[in-house]
mmCIF file of C-alpha atoms and ligand atoms in Angstrom:
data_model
loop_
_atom_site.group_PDB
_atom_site.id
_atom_site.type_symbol
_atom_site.label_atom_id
_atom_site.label_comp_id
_atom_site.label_asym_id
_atom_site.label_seq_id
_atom_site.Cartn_x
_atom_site.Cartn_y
_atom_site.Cartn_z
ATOM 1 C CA UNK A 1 -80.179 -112.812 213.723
ATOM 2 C CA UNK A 2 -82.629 -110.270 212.878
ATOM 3 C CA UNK A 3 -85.672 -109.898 214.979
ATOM 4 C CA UNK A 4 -88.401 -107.729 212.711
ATOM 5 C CA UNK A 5 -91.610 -106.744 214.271
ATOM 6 C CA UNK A 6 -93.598 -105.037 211.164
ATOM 7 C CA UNK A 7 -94.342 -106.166 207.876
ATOM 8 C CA UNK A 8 -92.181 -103.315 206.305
ATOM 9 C CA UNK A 9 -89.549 -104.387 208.058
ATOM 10 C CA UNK A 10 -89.748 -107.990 206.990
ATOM 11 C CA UNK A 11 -90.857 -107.171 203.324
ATOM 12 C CA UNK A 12 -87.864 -104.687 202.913
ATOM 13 C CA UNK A 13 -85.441 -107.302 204.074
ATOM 14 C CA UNK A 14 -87.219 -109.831 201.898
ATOM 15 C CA UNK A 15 -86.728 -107.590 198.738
ATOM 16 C CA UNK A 16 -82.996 -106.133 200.096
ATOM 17 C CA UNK A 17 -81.756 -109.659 200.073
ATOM 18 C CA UNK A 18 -83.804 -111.131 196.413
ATOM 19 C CA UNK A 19 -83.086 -108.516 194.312
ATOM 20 C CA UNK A 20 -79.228 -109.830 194.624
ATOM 21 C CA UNK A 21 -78.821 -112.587 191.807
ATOM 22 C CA UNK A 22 -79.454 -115.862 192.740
ATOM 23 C CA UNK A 23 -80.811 -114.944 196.244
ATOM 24 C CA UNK A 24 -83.568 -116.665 197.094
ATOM 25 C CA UNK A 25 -85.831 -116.497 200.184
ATOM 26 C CA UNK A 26 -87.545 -119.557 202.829
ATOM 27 C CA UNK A 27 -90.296 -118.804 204.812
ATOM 28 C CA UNK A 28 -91.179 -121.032 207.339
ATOM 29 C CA UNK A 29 -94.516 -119.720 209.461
ATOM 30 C CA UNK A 30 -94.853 -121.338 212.698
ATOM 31 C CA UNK A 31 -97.168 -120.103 216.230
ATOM 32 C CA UNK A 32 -93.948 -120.486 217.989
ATOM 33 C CA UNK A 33 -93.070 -122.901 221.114
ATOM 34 C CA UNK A 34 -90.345 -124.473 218.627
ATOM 35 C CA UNK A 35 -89.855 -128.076 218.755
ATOM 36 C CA UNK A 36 -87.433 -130.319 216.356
ATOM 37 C CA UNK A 37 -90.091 -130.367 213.936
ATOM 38 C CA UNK A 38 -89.782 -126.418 213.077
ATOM 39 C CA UNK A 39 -86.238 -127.321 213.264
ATOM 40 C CA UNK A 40 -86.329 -129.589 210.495
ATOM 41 C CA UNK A 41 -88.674 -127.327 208.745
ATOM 42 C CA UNK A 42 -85.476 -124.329 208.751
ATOM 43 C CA UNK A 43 -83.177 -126.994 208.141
ATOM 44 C CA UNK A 44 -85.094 -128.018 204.602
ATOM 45 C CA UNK A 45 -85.278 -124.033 204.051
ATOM 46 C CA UNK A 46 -81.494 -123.501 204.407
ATOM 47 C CA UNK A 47 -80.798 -126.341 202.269
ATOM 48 C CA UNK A 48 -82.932 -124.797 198.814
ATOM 49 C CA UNK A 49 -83.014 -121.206 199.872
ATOM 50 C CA UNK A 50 -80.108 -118.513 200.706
ATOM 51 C CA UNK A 51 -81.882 -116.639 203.068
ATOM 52 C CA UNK A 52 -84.633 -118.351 205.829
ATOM 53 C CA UNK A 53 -86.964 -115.988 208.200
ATOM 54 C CA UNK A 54 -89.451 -117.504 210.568
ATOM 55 C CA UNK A 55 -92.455 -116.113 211.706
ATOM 56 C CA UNK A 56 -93.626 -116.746 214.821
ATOM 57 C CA UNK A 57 -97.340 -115.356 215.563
ATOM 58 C CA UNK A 58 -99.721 -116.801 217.504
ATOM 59 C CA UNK A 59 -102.903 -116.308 215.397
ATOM 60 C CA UNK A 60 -105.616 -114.902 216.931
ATOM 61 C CA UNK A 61 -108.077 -115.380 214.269
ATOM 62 C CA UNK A 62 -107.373 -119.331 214.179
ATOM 63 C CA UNK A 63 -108.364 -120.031 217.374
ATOM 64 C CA UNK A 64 -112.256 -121.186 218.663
ATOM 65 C CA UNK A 65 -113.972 -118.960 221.588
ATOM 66 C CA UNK A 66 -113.190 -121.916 223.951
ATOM 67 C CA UNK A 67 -109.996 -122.735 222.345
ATOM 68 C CA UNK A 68 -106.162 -122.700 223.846
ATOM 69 C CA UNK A 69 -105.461 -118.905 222.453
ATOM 70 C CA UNK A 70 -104.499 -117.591 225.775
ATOM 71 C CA UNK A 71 -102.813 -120.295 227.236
ATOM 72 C CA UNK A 72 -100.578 -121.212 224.021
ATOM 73 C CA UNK A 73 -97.188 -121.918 224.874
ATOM 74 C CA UNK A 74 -94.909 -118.867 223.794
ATOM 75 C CA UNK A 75 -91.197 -119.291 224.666
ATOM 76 C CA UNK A 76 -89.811 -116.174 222.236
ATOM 77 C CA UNK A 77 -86.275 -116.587 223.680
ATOM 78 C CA UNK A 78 -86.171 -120.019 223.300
ATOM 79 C CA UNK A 79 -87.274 -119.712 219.700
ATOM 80 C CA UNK A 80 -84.924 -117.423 218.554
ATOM 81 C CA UNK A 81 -81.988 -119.655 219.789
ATOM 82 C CA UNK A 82 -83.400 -122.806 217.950
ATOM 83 C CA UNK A 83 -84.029 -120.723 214.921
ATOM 84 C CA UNK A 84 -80.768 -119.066 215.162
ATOM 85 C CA UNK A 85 -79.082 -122.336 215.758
ATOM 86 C CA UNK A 86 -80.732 -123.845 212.861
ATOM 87 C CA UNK A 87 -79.473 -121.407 210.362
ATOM 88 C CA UNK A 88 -82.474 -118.586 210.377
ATOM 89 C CA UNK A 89 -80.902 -114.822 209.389
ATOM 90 C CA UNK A 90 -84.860 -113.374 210.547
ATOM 91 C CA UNK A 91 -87.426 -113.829 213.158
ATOM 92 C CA UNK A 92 -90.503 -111.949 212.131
ATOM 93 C CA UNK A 93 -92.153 -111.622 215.279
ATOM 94 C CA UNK A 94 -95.126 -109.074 214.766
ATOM 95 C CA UNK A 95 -97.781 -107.676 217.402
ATOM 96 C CA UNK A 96 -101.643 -108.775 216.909
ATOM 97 C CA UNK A 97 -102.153 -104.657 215.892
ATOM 98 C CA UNK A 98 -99.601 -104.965 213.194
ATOM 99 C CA UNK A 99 -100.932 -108.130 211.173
ATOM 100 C CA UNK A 100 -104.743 -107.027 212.134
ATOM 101 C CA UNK A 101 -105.033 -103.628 212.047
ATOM 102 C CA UNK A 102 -107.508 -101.917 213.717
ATOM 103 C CA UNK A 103 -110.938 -102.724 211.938
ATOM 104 C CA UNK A 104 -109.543 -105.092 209.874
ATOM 105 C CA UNK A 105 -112.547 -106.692 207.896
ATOM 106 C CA UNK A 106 -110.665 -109.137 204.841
ATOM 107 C CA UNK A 107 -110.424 -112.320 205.469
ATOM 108 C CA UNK A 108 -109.387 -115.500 203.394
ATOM 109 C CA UNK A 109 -112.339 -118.098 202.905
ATOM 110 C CA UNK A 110 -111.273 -121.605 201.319
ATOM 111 C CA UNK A 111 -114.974 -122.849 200.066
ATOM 112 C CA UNK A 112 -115.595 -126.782 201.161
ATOM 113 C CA UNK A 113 -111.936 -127.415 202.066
ATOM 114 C CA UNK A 114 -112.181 -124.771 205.239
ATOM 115 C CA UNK A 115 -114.811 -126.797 206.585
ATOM 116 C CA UNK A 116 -113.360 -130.753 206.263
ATOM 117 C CA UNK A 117 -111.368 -132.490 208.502
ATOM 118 C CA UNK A 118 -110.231 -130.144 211.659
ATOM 119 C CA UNK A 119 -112.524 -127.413 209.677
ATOM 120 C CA UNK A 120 -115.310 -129.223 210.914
ATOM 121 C CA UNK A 121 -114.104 -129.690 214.283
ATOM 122 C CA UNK A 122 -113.021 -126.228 214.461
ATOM 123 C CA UNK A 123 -115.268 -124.016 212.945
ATOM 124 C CA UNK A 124 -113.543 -120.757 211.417
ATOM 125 C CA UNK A 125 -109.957 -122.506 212.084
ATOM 126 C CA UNK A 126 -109.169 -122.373 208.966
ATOM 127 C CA UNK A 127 -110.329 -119.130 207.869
ATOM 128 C CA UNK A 128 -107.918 -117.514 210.191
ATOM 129 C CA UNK A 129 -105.258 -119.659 209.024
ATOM 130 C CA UNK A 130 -106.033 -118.936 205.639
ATOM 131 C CA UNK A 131 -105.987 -115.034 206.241
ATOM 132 C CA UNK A 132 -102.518 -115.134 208.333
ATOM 133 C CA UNK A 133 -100.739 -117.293 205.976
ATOM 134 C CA UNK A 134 -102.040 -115.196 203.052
ATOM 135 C CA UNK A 135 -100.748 -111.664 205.072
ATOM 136 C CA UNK A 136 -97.267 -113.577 205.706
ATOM 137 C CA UNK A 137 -97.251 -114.779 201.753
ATOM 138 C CA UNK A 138 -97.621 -111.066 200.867
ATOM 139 C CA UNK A 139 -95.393 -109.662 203.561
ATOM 140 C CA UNK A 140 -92.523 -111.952 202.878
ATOM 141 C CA UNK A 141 -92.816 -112.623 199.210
ATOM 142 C CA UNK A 142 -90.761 -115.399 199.757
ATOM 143 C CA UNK A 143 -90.033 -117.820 197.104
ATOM 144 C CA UNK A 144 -90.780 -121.276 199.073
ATOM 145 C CA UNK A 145 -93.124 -121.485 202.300
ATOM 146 C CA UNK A 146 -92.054 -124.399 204.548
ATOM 147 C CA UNK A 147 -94.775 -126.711 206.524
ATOM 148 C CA UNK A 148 -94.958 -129.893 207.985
ATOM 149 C CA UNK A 149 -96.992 -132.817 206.648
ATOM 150 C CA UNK A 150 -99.019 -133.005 210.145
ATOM 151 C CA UNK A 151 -101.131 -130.376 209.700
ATOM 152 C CA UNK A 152 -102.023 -132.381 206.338
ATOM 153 C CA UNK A 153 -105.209 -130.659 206.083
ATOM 154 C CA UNK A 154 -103.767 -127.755 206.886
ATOM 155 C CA UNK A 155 -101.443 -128.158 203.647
ATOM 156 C CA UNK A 156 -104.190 -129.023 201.469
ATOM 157 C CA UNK A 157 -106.170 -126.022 202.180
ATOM 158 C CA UNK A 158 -103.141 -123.391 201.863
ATOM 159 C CA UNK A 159 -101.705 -125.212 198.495
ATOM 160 C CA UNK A 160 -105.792 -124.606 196.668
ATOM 161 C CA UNK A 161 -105.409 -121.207 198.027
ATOM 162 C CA UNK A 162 -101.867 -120.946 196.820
ATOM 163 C CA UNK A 163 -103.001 -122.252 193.518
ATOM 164 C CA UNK A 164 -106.476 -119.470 193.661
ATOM 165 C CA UNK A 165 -104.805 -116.513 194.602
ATOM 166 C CA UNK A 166 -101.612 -116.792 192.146
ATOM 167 C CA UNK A 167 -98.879 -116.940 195.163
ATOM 168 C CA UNK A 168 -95.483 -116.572 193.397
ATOM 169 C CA UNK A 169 -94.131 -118.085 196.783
ATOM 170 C CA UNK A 170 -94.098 -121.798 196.657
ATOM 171 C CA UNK A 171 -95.721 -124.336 199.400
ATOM 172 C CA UNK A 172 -92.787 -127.398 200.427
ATOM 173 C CA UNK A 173 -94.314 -130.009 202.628
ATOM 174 C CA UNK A 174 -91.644 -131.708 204.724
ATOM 175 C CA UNK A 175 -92.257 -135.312 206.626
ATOM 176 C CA UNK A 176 -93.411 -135.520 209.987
ATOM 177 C CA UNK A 177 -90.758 -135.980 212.602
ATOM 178 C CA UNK A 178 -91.619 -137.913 215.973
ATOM 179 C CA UNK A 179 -90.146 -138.862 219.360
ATOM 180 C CA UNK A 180 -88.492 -141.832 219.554
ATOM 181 C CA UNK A 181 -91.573 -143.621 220.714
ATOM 182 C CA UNK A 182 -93.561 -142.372 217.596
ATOM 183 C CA UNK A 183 -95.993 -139.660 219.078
ATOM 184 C CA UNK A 184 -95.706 -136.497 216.372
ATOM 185 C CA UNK A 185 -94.254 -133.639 217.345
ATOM 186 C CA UNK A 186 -96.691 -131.010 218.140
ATOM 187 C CA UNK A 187 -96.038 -127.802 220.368
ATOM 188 C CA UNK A 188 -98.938 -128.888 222.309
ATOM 189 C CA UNK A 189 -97.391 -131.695 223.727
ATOM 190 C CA UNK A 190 -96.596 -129.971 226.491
ATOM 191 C CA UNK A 191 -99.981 -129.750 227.933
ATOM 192 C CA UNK A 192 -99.935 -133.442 228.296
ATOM 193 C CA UNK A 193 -99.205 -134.900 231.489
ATOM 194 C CA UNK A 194 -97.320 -137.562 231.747
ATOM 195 C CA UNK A 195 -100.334 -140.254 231.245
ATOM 196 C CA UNK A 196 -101.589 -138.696 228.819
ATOM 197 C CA UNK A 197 -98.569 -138.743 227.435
ATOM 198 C CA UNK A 198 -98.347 -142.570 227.072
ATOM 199 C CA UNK A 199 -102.260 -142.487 225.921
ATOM 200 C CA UNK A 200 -101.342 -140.327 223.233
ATOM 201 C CA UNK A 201 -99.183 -143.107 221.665
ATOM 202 C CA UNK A 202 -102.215 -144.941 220.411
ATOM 203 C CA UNK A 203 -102.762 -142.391 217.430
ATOM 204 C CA UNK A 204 -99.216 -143.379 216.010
ATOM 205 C CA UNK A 205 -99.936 -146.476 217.165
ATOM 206 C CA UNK A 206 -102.944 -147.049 214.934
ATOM 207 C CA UNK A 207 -101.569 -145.294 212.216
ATOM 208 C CA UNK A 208 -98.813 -147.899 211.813
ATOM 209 C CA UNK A 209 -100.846 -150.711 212.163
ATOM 210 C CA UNK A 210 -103.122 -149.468 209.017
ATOM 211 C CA UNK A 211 -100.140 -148.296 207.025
ATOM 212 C CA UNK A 212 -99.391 -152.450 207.646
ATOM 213 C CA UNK A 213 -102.359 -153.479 206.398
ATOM 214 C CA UNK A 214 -102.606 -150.852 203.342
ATOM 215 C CA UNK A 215 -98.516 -152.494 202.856
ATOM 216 C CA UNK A 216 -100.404 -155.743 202.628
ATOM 217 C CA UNK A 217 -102.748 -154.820 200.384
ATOM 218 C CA UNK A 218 -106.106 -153.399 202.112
ATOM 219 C CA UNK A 219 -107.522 -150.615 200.137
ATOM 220 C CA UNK A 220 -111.087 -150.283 201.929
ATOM 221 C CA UNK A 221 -111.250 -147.478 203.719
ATOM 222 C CA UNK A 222 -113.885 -148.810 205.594
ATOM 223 C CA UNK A 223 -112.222 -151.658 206.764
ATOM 224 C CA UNK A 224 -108.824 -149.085 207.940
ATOM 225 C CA UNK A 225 -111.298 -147.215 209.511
ATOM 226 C CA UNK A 226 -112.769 -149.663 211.938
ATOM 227 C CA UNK A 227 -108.939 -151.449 211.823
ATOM 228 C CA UNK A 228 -107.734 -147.836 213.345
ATOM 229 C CA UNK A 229 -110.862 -147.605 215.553
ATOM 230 C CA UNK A 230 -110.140 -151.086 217.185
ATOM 231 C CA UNK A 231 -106.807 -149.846 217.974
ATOM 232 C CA UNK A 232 -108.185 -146.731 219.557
ATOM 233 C CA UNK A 233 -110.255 -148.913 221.524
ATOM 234 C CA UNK A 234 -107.255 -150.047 223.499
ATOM 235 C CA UNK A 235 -106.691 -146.719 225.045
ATOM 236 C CA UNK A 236 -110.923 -145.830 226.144
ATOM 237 C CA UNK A 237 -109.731 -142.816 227.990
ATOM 238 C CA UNK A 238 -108.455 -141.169 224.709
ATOM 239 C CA UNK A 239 -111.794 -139.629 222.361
ATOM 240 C CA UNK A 240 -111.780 -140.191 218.629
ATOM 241 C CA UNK A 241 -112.568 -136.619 216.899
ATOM 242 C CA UNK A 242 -112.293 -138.188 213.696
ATOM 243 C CA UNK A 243 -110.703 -141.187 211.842
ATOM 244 C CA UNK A 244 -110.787 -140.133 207.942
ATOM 245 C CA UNK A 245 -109.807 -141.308 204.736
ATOM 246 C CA UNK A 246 -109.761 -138.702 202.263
ATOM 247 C CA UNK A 247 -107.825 -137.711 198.819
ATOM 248 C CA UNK A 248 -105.432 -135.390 200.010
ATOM 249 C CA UNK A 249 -106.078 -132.132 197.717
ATOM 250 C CA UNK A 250 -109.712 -131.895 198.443
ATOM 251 C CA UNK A 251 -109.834 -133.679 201.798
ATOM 252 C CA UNK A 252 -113.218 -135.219 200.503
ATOM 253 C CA UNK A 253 -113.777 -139.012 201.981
ATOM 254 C CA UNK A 254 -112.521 -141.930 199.715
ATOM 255 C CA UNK A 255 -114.164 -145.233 199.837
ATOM 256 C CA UNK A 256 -111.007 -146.869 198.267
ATOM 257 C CA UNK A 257 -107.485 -145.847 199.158
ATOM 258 C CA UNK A 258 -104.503 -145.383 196.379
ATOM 259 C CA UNK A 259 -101.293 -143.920 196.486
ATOM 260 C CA UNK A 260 -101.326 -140.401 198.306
ATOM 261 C CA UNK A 261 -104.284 -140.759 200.052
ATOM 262 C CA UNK A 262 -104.429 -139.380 203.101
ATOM 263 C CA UNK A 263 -105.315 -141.266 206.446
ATOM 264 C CA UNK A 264 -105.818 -138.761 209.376
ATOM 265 C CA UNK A 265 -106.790 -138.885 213.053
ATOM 266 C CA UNK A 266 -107.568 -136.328 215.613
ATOM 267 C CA UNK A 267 -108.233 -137.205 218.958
ATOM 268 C CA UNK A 268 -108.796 -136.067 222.860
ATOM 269 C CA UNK A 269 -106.190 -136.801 225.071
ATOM 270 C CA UNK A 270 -107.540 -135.493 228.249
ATOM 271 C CA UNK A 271 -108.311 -131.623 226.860
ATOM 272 C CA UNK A 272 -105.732 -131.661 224.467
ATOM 273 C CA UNK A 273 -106.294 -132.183 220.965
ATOM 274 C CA UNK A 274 -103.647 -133.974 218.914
ATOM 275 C CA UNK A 275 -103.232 -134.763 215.137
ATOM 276 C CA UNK A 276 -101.675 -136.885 213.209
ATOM 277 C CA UNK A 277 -101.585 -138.440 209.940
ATOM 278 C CA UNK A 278 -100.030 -140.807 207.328
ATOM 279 C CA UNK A 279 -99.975 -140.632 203.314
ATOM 280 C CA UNK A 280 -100.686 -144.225 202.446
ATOM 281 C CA UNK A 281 -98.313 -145.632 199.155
HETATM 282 O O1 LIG B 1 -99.131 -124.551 211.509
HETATM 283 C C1 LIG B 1 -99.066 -123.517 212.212
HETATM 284 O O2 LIG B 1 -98.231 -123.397 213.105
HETATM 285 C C2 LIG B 1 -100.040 -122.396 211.940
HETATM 286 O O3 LIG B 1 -101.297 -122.867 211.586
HETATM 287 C C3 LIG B 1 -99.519 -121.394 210.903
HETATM 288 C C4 LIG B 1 -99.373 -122.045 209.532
HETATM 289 C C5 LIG B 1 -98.193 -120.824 211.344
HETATM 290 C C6 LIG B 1 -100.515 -120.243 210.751
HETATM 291 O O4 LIG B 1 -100.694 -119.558 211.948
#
């Protein structure tokens, strides 16, 4: 597997590799720490595209002042084998100078979508997300971008900047993929200890219990809200950041819910945030 480290390298070997009929290229942009998850992310790649290259980059620029930037898990061997295993031909793997160089001043603004959901928990988060995933877009000028339904919000803001800013490459959502015991995959899972491991349960927990009651028929959002908070309320030592229903392209709140709409938590577990989500049908 090839390890690239500039965006030359990776946009040459992007080009090398379409301009062969029928060659098509998977990106799938991760912060690294790989977990089954980005597996199954390369795995969907490999199956639509010839050629898959993951990025692994821990984004400065999406990260709070008092947020986890410096303590981020980064396991860069451990990535590459997964990635390898999994069927990637490319790591792209570049240095903080290379994807912001040195008085870099552009940066990709999503109006009213960058500042719902975790935007409004995390001031600027998506901003930086924005601008990295636009650089990688541009860099890899792939022709499908791989990312996982729980960063929902996440997806909704790239796919209206996708849609703004023309991308050629397209934006595949694949499902969310969970332990056995239901808590979502998330790199920063590891920070939990193992109570807060079993606390963390409850946002999966809740989740299933509304997707029951939507099953049955419920379609306030009022009444999954406070049916998610009472389940919350089982676990007092974990803190609600928010409980939302929202339509899932402009992450604006819904007072009724229909098919797609999104139902998202984010919660405290000790100091690590976790998200998680489920598209109610
Ligand atoms: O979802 C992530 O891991 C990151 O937000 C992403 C999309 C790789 C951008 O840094």
């Amino acid at each position: 597997m090839k390890i690239l480290r500039t965006v030359e390298e990776l946009r040459q070997w992007s080009r090398a590799l379409r301009c062969q009929p029928g060659h098509t290229i998977g990106l799938v942009p991760t912060m690294g720490a790989l977990h089954a998850g980005h597996g199954s992310l390369i795995r969907a790649a490999r199956a639509v595209c010839q050629h898959v290259a993951v990025s692994i980059f821990v984004n400065p620029t999406q990260f709070g002042p008092n947020e986890d930037y410096a303590r981020y898990p980064r396991s860069f061997d451990a990535d590459c084998a997964l990635a390898a295993a999994e069927g990637a031909e490319a790591v792209f793997a570049p240095s903080v100078e290379e994807m912001y160089p040195t008085g870099a001043a552009t940066f990709v603004e999503v109006e009213g979508l960058g500042s719902r959901l975790d935007g409004a928990s995390r001031p600027g988060h998506f901003r930086g997300v924005a601008t990295v995933v636009a650089k990688l877009f541009l860099a890899a000028e792939a022709d499908k971008a791989f990312f996982g339904q729980k960063d929902a919000a996440q997806v909704a803001l790239l796919r209206r900047m996708a849609a703004d800013l023309r991308f050629a490459t397209e934006i595949v959502v694949c499902p969310i993929v969970r332990e056995a015991d239901g808590l979502a995959m998330s790199s920063r899972n590891a920070y939990l200890s193992p109570a807060e491991r079993a606390q963390a349960l409850v946002l999966s927990r809740a989740l299933r219990h509304v997707e029951e009651l939507a099953a049955h028929g419920e379609r306030r959002a009022s009444v999954l809200v406070e049916a998610a908070r009472a389940v919350f309320a089982g676990e007092p030592a974990v803190r609600i950041d928010y409980i939302a229903v929202a339509d899932w392209a402009t992450l604006l709140p819904v007072e009724t819910a229909a098919p797609g709409t999104l139902f998202a938590v984010a919660a405290h577990v000790g100091a690590t945030r976790l998200i998680d989500n489920a598209i109610l049908n």
